[in-house]
Coordinates of C-alpha atoms in Angstrom, one line a residue:
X8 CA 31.5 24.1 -33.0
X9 CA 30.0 21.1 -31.4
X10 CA 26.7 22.3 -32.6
X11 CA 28.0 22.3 -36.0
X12 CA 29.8 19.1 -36.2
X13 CA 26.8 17.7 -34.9
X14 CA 24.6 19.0 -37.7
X15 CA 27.0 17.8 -40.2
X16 CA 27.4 14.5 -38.6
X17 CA 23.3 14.3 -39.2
X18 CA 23.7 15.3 -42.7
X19 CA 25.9 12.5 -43.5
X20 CA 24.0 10.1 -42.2
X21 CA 21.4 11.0 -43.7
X22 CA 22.7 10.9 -46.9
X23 CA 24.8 8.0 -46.7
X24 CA 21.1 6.0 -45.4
X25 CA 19.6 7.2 -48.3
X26 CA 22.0 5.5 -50.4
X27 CA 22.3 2.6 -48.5
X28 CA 19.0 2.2 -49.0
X29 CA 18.9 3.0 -52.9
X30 CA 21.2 1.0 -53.4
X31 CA 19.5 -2.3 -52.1
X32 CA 16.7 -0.9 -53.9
X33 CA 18.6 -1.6 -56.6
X34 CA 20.0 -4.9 -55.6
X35 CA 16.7 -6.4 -54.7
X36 CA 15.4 -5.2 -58.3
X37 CA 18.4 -7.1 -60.2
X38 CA 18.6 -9.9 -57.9
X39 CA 14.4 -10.2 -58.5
X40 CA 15.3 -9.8 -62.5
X41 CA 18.1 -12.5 -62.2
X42 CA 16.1 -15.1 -60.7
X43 CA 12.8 -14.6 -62.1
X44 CA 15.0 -15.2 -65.4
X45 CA 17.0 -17.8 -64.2
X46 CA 13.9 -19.7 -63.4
X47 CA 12.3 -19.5 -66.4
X48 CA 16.1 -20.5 -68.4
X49 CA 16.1 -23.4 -66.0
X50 CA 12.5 -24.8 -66.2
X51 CA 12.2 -24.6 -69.9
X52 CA 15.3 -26.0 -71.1
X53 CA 14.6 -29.1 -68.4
X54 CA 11.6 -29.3 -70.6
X55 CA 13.0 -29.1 -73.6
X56 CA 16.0 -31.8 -72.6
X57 CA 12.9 -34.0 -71.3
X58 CA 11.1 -33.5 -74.5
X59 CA 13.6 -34.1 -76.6
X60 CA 14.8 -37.6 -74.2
X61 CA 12.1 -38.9 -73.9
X62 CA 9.3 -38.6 -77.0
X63 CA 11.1 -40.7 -79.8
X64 CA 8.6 -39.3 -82.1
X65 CA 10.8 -36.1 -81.8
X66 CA 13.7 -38.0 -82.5
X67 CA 12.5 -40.1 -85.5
X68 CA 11.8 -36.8 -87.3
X69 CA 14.0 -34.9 -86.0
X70 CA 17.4 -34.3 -85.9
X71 CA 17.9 -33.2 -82.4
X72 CA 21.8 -32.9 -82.0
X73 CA 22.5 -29.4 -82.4
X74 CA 18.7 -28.5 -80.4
X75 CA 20.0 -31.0 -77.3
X76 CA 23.2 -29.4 -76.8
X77 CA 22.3 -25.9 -77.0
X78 CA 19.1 -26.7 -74.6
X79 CA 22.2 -28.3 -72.1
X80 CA 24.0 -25.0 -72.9
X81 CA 21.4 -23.2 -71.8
X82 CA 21.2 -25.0 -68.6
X83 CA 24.6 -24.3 -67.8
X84 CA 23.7 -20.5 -68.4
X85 CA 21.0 -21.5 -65.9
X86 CA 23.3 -22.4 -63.2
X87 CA 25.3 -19.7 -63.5
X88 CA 22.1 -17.3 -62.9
X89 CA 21.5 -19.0 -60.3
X90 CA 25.4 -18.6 -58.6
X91 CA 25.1 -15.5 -59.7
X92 CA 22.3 -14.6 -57.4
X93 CA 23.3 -16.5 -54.7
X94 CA 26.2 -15.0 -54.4
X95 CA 24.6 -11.5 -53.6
X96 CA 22.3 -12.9 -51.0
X97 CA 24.9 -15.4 -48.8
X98 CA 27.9 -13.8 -47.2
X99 CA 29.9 -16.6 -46.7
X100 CA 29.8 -17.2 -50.9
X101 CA 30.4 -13.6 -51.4
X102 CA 33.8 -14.0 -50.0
X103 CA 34.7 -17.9 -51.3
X104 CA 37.7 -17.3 -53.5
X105 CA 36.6 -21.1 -54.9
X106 CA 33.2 -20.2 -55.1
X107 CA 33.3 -17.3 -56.9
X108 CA 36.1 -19.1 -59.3
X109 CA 33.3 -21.5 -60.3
X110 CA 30.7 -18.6 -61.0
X111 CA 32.9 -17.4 -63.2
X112 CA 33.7 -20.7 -64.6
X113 CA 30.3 -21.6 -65.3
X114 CA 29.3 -18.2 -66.6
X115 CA 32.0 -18.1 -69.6
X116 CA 31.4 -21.5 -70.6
X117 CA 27.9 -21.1 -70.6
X118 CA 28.1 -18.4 -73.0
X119 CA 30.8 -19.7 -74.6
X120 CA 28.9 -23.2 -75.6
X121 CA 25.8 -20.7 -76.9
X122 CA 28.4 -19.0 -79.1
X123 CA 30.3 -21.6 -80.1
X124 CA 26.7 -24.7 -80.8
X125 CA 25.2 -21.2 -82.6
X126 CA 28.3 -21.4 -84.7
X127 CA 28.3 -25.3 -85.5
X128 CA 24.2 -24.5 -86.5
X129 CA 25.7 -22.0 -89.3
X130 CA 28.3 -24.6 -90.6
X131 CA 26.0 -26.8 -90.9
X132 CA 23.2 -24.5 -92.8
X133 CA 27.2 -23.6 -94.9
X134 CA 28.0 -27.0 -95.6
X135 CA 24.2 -27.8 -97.0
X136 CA 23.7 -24.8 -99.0
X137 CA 27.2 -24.1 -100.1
X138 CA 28.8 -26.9 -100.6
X139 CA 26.2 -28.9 -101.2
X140 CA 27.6 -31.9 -98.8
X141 CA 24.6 -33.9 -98.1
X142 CA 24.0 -34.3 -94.2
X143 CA 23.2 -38.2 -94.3
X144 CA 27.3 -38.4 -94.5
X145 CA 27.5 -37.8 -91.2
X146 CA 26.8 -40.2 -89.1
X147 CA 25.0 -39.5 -85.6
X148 CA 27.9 -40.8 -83.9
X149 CA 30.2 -38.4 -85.5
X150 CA 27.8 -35.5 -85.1
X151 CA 27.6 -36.2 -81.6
X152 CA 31.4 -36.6 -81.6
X153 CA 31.6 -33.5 -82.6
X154 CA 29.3 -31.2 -80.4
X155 CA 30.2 -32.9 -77.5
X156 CA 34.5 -32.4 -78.3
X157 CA 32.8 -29.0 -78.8
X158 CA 31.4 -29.1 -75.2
X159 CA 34.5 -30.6 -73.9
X160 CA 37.0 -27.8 -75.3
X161 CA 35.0 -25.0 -74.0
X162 CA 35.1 -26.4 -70.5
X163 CA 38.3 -27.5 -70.5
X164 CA 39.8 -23.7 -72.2
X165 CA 37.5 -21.9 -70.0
X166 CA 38.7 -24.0 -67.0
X167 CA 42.6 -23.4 -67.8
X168 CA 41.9 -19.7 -68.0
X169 CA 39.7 -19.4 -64.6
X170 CA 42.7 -21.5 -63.2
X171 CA 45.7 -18.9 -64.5
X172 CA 43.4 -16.0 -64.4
X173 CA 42.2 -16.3 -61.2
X174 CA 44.8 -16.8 -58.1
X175 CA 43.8 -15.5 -55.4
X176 CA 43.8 -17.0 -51.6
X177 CA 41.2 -14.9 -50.0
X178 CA 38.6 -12.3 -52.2
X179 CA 37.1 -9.3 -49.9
X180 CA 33.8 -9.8 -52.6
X181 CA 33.1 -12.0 -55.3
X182 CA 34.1 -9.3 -58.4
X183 CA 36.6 -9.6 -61.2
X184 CA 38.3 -6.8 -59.7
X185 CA 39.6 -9.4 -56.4
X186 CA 41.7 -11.0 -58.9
X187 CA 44.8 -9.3 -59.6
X188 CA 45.1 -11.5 -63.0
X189 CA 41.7 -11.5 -64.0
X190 CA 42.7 -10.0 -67.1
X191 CA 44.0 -13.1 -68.4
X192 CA 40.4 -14.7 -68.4
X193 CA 39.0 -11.8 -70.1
X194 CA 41.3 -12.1 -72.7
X195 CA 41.7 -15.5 -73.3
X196 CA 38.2 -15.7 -73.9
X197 CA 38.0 -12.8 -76.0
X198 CA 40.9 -14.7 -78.1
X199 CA 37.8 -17.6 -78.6
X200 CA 34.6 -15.9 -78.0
X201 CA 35.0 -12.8 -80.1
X202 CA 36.2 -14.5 -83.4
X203 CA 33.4 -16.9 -83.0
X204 CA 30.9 -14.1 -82.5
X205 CA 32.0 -12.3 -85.6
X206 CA 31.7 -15.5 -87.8
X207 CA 28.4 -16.5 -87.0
X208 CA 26.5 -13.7 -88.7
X209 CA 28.7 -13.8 -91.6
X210 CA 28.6 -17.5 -92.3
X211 CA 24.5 -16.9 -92.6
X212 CA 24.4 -14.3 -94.2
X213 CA 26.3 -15.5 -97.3
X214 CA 25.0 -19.1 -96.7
X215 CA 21.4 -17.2 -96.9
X216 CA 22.6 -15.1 -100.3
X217 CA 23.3 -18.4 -101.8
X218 CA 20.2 -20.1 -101.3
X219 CA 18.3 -16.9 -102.3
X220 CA 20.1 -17.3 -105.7
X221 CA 19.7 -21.0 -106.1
X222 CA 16.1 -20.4 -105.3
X223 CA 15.5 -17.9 -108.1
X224 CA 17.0 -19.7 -110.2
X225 CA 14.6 -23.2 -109.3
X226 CA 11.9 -20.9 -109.7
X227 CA 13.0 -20.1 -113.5
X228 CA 14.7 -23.3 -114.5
X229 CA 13.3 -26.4 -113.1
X230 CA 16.6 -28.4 -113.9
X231 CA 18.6 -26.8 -111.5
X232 CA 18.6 -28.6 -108.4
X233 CA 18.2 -27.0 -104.9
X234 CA 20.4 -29.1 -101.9
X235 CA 17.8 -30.2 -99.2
X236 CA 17.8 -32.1 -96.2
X237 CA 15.5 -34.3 -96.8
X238 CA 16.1 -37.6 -99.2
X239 CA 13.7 -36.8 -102.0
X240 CA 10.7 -39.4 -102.7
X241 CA 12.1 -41.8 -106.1
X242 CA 9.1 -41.0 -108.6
X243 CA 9.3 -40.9 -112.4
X244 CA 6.4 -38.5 -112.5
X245 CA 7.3 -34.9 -113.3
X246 CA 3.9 -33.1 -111.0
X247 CA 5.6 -35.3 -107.9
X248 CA 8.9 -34.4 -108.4
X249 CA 7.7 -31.0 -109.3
X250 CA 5.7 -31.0 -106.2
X251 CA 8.5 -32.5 -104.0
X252 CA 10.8 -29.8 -105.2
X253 CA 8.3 -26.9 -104.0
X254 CA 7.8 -28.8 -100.4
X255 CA 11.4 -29.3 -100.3
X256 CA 12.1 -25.4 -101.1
X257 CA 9.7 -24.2 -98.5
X258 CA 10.9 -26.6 -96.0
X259 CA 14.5 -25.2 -96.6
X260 CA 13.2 -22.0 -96.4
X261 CA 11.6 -22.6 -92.5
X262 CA 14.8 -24.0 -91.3
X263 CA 16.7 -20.8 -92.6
X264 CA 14.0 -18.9 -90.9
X265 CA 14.4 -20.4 -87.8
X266 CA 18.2 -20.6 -88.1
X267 CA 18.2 -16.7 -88.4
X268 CA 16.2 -15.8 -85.5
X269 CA 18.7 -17.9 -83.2
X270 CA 21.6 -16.1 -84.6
X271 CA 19.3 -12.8 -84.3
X272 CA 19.1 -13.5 -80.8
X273 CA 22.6 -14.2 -80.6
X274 CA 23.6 -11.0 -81.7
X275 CA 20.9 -9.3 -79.6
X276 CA 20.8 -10.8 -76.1
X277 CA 24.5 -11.9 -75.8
X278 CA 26.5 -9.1 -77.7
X279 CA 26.6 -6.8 -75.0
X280 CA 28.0 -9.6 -73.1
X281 CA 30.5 -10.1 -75.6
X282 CA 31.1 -6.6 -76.1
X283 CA 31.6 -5.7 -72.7
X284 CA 34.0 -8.3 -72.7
X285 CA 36.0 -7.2 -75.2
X286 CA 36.1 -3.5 -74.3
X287 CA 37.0 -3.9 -70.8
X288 CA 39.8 -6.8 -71.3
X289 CA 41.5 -4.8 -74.2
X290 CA 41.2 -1.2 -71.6
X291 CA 39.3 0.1 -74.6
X292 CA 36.4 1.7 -72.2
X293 CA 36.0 1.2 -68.1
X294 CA 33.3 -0.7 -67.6
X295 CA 31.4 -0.2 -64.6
X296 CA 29.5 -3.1 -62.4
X297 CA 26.2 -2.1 -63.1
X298 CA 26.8 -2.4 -66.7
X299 CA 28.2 -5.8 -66.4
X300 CA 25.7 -7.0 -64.3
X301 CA 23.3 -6.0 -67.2
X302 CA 25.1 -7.5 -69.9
X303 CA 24.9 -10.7 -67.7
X304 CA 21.1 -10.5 -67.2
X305 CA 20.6 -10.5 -71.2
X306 CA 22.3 -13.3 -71.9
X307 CA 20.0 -14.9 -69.3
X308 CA 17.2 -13.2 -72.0
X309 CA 18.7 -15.2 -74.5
X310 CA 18.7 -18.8 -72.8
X311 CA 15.2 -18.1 -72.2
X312 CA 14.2 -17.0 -75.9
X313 CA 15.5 -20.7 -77.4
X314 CA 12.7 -22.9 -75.2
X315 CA 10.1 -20.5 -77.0
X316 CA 11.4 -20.8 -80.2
X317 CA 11.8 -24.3 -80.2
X318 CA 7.6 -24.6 -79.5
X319 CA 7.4 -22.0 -81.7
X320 CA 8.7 -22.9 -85.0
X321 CA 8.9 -26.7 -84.5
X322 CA 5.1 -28.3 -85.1
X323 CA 5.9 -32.0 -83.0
X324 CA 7.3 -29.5 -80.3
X325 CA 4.1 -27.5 -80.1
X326 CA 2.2 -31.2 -80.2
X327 CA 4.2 -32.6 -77.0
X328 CA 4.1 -29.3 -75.4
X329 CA -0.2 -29.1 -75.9
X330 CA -0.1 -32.7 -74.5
X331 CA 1.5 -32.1 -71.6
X332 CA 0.2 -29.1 -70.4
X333 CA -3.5 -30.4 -71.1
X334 CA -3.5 -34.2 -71.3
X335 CA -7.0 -34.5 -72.8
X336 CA -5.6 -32.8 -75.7
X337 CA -6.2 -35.4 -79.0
X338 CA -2.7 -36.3 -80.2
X339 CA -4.2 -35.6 -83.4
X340 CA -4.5 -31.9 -82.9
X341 CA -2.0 -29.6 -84.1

C-alpha cells in the first residue's frame, strides 16, 4: 500500500513538474513576444511624435493632426504592453487591485483611441470625397479641438467603466475574472468600440466607390470636377490645369491608398481584440486566457505596423528618417 501510494505520489509529481515547467515555457515565450513588441510600438512612435514635433518641414506640408494623435495612441498601446508584461514578472503588481485597474485602463483606451482616430481618418476621407466639403474650412484649431475632445472622451468613458466595473479591494491575480463586475467594462466598451469598428470599413468602402466613379468619369469628361485637398494652382491655360487635374487625381488616389492599408490593419491586427471582446462580454463563446492574451499581442502588431507605414508611404518621412539614421545623407536625396 505504502509502496503504491508512493509510486503514485512520484507520478504526480512528475507530471504536475512537467507542466509547471511547460507552462513557463510558455510564459517566457509570450512575455518575450510582448516586450520585444512593445519595444518596437514604443521606440517608433517616440520617433514618429519627434519627427513630426520637431521638423517643421513636415508640418508645412503636411497635415499632421490625425498622424500625431494616432502616433500618441499608439504610445498609450505602448504602455499598456509594457504593464501588461510587468505584471507577469513582479508579484507584488500581480496582486495590486489598483494596478491592475490601470492595466486595464490603459489597455481599452489604447485601443479605443486606435479605433475611434481610424474612424475620424474615414470621415474625413467622407467629408472630402462625398460631400465635397473642402478641408481648408476647418481650421487647425478646430481640428485639434476635435481629436483631442476625441482623446478626452475615450479616457474619461473608459475611466468611468474601469471605475464601476472594477471594485474589488484585494485581487488573488491581475485577471478580469478577480472582478466580480468586470462584465460591466466589457460591455460598456463593446457599446463604443464595436459600433465604431463596424463603421470604419464601411465609411471607406463607399467613400472609395465614389471616388472610383468620379474618377471615371474625369477620365471621360474633363469638366467634371474631382474634390482634392490641395488648393489648385490659378492658371488660364488648359495643359496646366489639365496637368494639375491628373497630379491632383493621383495624389488623391495615394492618400486613399494609404488610408486603406490603416483601416486594413485595423481590421486585421485589432479585430480579434475586438472580437474577443464582444463574444465574451455578450456570453456568446468562453473565451479562454491564452486566447486573450493573443488577441492583446496583435493589437501590439498593429501599433507597430503605423511607424512603418508612415516612412513608408510618406516621401518627407522617408527623408527625415534617411537623415537621421545616416547624417551624411544629402538632404537632397530622396
Amino acid at each position: 500500500m505504502d509502496e503504491s501510494d508512493s509510486s503514485l505520489w512520484n507520478i504526480t509529481m512528475d507530471n504536475s513538474t512537467e507542466t509547471v515547467s511547460e507552462f513557463i515555457e510558455v510564459k517566457i515565450i509570450q512575455l518575450t513576444i510582448v516586450f520585444v513588441m512593445t519595444s518596437f510600438v514604443t521606440a517608433s512612435n517616440v520617433l514618429v511624435l519627434v519627427i513630426l514635433i520637431w521638423k517643421s518641414d513636415i508640418k508645412k506640408n503636411y497635415r499632421i493632426e490625425f498622424i500625431l494623435w494616432q502616433c500618441l495612441s499608439d504610445i498609450v498601446v505602448g504602455i499598456s504592453g509594457w504593464m501588461f508584461g510587468l505584471n507577469y514578472i513582479i508579484k507584488d503588481l500581480s496582486t495590486n487591485a489598483n494596478y491592475c485597474r490601470l492595466m486595464y485602463h490603459f489597455i481599452a483606451a489604447g485601443i479605443g483611441q486606435s479605433i475611434a482616430h481610424t474612424f475620424l481618418i474615414c470621415i474625413d476621407r467622407y467629408m472630402a470625397i462625398v460631400k465635397n466639403i473642402r478641408y481648408k474650412r476647418f481650421t487647425k484649431k478646430y481640428r485639434y479641438m476635435v481629436i483631442f475632445g476625441t482623446w478626452l472622451f475615450i479616457h474619461c468613458y473608459v475611466g468611468t467603466l474601469v471605475v464601476i466595473g472594477m471594485r474589488a479591494e484585494s485581487i488573488s491575480y491581475c485577471a478580469l475574472e478577480s472582478f466580480p463586475t468586470y462584465k460591466v467594462l466589457m460591455n460598456g466598451a463593446n457599446l463604443l468600440f464595436m459600433p465604431l469598428f463596424l463603421f470604419v470599413p464601411c465609411i471607406y468602402i463607399y467613400s472609395m466607390v465614389i471616388f472610383r466613379k468620379r474618377l471615371k468619369q474625369t477620365q471621360h469628361c474633363s469638366d467634371v470636377p474631382l474634390y482634392v485637398v490641395r488648393n489648385p494652382t490659378s492658371t488660364s491655360s488648359p495643359t496646366a490645369s489639365k496637368r494639375q487635374q491628373t497630379l491632383s487625381q493621383k495624389y488623391e488616389q495615394y492618400v486613399i491608398v494609404t488610408i486603406g492599408l490603416i483601416v486594413m490593419a485595423l481590421l486585421v491586427f485589432t479585430g480579434p481584440f475586438v472580437s474577443v471582446l464582444f463574444l465574451e462580454g455578450m456570453d456568446i463563446l468562453p473565451i479562454n486566457r491564452g486566447v486573450r492574451m493573443a488577441s492583446t499581442i496583435m493589437t501590439l502588431v498593429n501599433s507597430t505596423f503605423n511607424p512603418f507605414l508612415y516612412v513608408w508611404r510618406i516621401r518627407k518621412f522617408r527623408q527625415v528618417f534617411k537623415r537621421m539614421l545616416c547624417p551624411c545623407t544629402s538632404p537632397r536625396a530622396t
